[in-house]
Tab-separated table of C-alpha atoms in Angstrom:
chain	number	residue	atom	x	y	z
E	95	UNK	CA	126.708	94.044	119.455
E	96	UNK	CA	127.633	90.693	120.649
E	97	UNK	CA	125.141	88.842	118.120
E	98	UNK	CA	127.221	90.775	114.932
E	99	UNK	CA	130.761	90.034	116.436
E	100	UNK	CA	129.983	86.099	116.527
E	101	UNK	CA	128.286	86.388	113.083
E	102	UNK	CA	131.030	88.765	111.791
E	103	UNK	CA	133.521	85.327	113.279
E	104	UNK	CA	131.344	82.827	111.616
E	105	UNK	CA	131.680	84.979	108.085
E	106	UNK	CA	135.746	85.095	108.711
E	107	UNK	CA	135.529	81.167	109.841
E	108	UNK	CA	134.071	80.289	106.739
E	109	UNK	CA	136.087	82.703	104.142
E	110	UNK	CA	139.233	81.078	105.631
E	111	UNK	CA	137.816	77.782	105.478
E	112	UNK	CA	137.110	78.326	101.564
E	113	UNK	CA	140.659	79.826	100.461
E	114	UNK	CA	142.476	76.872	102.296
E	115	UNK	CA	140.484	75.047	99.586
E	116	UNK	CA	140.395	71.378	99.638
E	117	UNK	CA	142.380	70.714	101.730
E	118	UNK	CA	141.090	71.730	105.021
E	119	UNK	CA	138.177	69.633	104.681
E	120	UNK	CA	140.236	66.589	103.458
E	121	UNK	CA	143.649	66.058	105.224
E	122	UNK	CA	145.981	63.685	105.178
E	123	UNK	CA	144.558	61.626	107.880
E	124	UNK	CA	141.131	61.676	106.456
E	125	UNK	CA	141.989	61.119	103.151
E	126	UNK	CA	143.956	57.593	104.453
E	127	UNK	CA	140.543	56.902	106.710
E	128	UNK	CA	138.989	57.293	103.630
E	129	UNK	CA	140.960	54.514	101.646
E	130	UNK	CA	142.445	52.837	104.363
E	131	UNK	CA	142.950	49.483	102.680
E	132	UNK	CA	144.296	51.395	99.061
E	133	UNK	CA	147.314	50.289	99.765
E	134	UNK	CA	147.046	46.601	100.959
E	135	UNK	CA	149.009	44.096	99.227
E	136	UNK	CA	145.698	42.726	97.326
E	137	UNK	CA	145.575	45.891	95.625
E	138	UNK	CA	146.290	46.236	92.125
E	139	UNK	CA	147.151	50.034	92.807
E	140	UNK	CA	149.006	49.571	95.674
E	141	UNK	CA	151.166	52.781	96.566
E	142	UNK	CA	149.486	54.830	93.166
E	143	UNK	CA	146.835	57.100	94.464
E	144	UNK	CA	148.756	59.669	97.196
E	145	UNK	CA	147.159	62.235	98.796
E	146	UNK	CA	150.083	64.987	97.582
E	147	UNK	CA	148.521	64.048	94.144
E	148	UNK	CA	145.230	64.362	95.200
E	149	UNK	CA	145.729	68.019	96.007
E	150	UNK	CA	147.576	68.677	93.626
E	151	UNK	CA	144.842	67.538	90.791
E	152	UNK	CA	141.801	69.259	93.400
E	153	UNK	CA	144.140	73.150	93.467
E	154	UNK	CA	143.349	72.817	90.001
E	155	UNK	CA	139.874	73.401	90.425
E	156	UNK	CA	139.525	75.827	92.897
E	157	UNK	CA	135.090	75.561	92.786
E	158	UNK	CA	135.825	71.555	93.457
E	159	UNK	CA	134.816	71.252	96.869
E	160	UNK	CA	134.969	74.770	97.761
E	161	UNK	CA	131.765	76.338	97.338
E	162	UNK	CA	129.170	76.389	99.304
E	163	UNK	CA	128.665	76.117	103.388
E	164	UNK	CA	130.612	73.445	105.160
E	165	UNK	CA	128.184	71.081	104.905
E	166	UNK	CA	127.925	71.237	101.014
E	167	UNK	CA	131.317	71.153	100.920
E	168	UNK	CA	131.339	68.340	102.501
E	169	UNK	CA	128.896	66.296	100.949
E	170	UNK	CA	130.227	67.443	97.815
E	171	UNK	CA	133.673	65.654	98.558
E	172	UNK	CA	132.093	62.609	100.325
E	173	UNK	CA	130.132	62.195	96.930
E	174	UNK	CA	133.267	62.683	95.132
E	175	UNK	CA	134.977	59.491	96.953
E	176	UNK	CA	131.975	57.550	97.225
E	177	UNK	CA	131.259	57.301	93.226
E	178	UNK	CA	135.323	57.337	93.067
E	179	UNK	CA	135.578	54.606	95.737
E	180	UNK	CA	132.749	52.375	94.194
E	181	UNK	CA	134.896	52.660	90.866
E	182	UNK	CA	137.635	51.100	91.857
E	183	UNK	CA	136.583	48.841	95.279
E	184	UNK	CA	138.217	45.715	95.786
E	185	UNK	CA	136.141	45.235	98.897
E	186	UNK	CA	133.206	42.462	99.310
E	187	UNK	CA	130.762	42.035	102.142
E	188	UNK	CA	132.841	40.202	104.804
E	189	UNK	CA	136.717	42.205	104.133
E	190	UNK	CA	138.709	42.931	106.736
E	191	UNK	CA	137.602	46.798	108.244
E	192	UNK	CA	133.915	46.039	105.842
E	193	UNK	CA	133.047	46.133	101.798
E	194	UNK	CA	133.779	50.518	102.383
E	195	UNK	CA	137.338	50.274	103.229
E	196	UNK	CA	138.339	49.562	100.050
E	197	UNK	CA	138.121	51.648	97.595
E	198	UNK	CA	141.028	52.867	95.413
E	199	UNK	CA	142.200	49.493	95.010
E	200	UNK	CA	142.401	49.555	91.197
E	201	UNK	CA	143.858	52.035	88.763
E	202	UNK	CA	142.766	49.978	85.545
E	203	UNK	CA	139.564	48.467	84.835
E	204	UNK	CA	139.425	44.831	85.187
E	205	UNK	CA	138.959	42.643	82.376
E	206	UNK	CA	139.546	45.333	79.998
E	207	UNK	CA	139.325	44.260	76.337
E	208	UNK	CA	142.873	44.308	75.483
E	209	UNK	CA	142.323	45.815	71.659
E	210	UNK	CA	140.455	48.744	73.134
E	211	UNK	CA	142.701	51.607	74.213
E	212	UNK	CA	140.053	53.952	75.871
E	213	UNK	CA	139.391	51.590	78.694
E	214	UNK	CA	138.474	52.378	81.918
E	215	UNK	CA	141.356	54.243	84.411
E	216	UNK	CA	142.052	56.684	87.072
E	217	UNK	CA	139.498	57.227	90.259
E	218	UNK	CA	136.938	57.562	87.908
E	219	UNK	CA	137.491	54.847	85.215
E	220	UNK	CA	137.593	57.526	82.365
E	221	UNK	CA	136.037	55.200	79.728
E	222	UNK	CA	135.551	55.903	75.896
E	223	UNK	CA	137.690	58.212	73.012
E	224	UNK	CA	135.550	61.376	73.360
E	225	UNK	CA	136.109	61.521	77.133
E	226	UNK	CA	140.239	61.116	76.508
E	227	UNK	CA	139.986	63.722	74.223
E	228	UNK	CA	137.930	65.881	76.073
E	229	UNK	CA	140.045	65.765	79.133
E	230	UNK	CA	143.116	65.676	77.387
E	231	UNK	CA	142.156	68.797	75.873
E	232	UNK	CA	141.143	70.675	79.070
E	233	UNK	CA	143.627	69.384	81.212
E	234	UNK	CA	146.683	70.561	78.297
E	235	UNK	CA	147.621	66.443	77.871
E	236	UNK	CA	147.726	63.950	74.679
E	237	UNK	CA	145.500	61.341	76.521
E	238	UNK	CA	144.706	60.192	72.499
E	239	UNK	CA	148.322	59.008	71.800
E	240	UNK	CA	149.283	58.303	75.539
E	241	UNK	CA	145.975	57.275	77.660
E	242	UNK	CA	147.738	54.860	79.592
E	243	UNK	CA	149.525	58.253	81.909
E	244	UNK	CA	145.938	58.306	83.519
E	245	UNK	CA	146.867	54.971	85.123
E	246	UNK	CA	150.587	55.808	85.084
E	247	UNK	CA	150.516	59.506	86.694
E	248	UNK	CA	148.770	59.900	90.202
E	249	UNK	CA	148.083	63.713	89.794
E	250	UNK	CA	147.081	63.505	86.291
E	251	UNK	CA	144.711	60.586	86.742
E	252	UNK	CA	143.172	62.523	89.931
E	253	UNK	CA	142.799	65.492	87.322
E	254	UNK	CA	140.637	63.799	85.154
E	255	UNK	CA	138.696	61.963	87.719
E	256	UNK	CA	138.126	66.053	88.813
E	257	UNK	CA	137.371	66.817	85.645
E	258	UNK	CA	134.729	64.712	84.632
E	259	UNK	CA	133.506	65.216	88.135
E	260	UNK	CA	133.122	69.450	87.500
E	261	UNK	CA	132.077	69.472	83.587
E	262	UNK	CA	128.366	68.925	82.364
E	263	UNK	CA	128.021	66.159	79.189
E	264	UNK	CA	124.488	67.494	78.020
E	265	UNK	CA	121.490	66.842	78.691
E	266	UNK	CA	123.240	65.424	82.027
E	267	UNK	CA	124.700	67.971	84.528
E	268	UNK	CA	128.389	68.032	86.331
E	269	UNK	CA	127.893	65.851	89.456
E	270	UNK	CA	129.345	69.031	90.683
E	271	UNK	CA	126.645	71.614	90.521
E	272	UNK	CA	124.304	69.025	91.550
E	273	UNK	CA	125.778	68.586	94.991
E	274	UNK	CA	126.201	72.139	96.342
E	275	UNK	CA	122.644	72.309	94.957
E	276	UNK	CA	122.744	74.806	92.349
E	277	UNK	CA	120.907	71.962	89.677
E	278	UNK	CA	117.393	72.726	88.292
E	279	UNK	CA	115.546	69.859	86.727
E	280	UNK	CA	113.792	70.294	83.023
E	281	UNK	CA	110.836	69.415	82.669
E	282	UNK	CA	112.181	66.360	81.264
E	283	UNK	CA	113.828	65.721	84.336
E	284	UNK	CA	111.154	65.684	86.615
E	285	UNK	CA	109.375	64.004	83.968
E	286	UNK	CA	111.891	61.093	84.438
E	287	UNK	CA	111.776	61.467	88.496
E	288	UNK	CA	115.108	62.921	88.530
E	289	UNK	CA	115.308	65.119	91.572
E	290	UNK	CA	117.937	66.973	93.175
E	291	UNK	CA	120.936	64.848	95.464
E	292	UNK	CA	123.321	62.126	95.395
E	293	UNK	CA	120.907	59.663	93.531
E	294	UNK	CA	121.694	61.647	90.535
E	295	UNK	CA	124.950	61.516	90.616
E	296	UNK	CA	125.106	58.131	89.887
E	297	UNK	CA	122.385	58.665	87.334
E	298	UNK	CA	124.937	60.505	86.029
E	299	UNK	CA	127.890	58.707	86.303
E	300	UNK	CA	125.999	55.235	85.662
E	301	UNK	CA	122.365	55.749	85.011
E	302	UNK	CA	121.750	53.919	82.225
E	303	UNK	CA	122.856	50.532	84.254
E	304	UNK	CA	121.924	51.336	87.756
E	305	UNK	CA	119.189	53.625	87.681
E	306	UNK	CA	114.967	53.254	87.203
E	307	UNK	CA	115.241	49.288	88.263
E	308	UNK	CA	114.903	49.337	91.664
E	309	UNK	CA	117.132	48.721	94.175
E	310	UNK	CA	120.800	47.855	92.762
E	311	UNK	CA	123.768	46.150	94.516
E	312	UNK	CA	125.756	48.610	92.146
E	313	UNK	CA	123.943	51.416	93.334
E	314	UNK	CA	123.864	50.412	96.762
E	315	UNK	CA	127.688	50.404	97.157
E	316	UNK	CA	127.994	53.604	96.119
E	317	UNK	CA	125.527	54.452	98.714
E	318	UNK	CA	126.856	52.785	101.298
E	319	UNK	CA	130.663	54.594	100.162
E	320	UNK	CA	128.379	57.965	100.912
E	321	UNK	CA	127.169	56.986	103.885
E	322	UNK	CA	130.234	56.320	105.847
E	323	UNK	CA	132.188	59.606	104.314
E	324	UNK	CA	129.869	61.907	105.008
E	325	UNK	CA	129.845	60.354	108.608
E	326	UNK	CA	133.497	60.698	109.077
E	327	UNK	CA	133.153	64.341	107.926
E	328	UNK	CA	129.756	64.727	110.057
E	329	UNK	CA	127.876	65.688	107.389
E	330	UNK	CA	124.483	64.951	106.882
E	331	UNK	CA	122.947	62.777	103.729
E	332	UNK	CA	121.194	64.946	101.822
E	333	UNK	CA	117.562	63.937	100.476
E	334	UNK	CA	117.095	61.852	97.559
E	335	UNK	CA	120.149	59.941	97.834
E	336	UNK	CA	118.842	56.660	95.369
E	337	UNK	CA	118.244	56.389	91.755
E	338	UNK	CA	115.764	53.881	92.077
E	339	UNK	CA	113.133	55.526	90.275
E	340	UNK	CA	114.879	57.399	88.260
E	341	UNK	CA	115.307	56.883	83.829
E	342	UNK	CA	118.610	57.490	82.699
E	343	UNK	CA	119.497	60.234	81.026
E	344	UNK	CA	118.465	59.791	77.572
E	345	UNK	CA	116.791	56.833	78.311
C-alpha cells in the first residue's frame, strides 16, 4: 500500500510539473543564470531578450518543453538555449564568468549583407525568405513586409526561435521530437551515421557547415552551451551528443 501511495505522488508530482509548463523548469533566476552576461554593456541586445517574453513565446507551444519525464524536459530546454545561446554568443575563451556566459548577446546577425532583408535575427537567427514566410504564416505575422519585428519584438522573436525549434523542414526532423526521443532514423539516416541526441540537432540546425568533418570549434560551442545547462538543471547529457560523423542532411 505504501509502494502505490509514493508512486500514485510521483504520477501527481509530475502531472503538476507538466501543466505549470515551461515555466517551472525555467524560472526567472535560471533563465538570468542562463544568460547572465545578455545584458552587459558589450552587448548588442542589451535589455531585448526578457524572460516575461520568453514565456510568453514558450505558452504558445504548450509540447515545447513539456513532454516527456523531467529529465527530457530538461534536456529538451538546455538544447533549446544551447543552439540558441551559440547563435547569438558574444563570448570568447578567456570572458569574464567563461566563453558560456554569453549567449543572447546579439539580436541581428553580424555582418549582415545590407541588400538582403531575410538576414539572420531572433534567438535563432531565422535566416532566408521561406523561413519568414513560414513563420510568419504560423505565428499569424507579416514577417515578408516587416522582418525586422523579429529583432524589434522580444516575444515575437522568441516565437519564431520556438517555432523553428518545434516544426520538421523535411527530410530533417524538429529538433523537438528529437530530444524527448520520439525520432526514428531512415534508413538514410543511419546510412549517414545520424543517430538519435543532441548531435543532431545541430545537424539540423547547421549540418551542412558543422557536421561529418570532425571535430568543429562551431560545434563545440554549442556543446559546451549544453553542457553547462543541463548541469545547472541536473540533467544528464544524453548519448550521441556530436555531429562529428555525421553527413548533413541532404548532403
Amino acid at each position: 500500500l505504501l509502494a502505490l501511495t509514493v508512486v500514485a505522488m510521483m504520477n501527481t508530482l509530475c502531472y503538476v510539473s507538466a501543466q505549470q509548463g515551461v515555466a517551472f523548469l525555467i524560472t526567472e533566476d535560471i533563465f538570468n543564470e542562463f544568460l547572465k552576461h545578455r545584458n552587459d554593456g558589450a552587448c548588442a541586445a542589451k535589455g531585448f531578450y526578457t524572460y516575461n517574453s520568453f514565456i510568453l513565446a514558450a505558452n504558445r507551444f504548450p509540447s515545447f518543453g513539456n513532454v516527456g519525464n523531467l529529465e527530457t524536459r530538461k534536456r529538451e530546454l538546455a538544447a533549446f538555449f544551447a543552439q540558441t545561446s551559440h547563435e547569438t554568443t558574444g563570448g570568447w575563451e578567456t570572458a569574464p564568468d567563461g566563453p558560456y556566459a554569453w549567449g543572447y548577446c546579439f539580436k541581428e546577425e553580424q555582418d549582415a549583407d545590407p541588400e538582403e532583408m531575410y538576414y539572420g535575427r531572433g534567438p535563432i537567427q531565422l535566416t532566408g525568405k521561406n523561413n519568414y514566410e513560414a513563420a510568419g504564416k504560423a505565428l499569424g505575422y507579416d514577417l515578408i513586409n516587416n522582418p525586422n519585428i523579429v529583432a524589434s519584438n522580444p516575444t515575437i522573436s522568441f516565437k519564431t526561435a520556438v517555432w523553428f525549434w518545434m516544426n520538421p523542414q523535411p527530410p530533417k526532423p524538429s529538433s523537438h521530437i528529437v530530444m524527448i526521443g520520439k525520432w526514428s532514423p531512415s534508413g538514410s539516416d543511419t546510412a549517414a551515421g545520424r543517430v538519435p541526441g543532441y548531435g543532431v540537432v545541430t545537424n539540423i540546425i547547421n549540418g551542412g557547415v558543422e557536421c561529418g568533418r570532425g571535430s568543429d570549434s562551431n560545434q563545440e560551442d554549442r556543446i559546451g552551451f549544453y553542457k553547462k545547462y543541463c548541469d545547472i538543471l541536473g540533467a544528464s547529457y544524453g548519448s550521441n551528443i556530436d555531429c562529428n560523423s555525421q553527413r548533413s542532411f541532404g548532403g
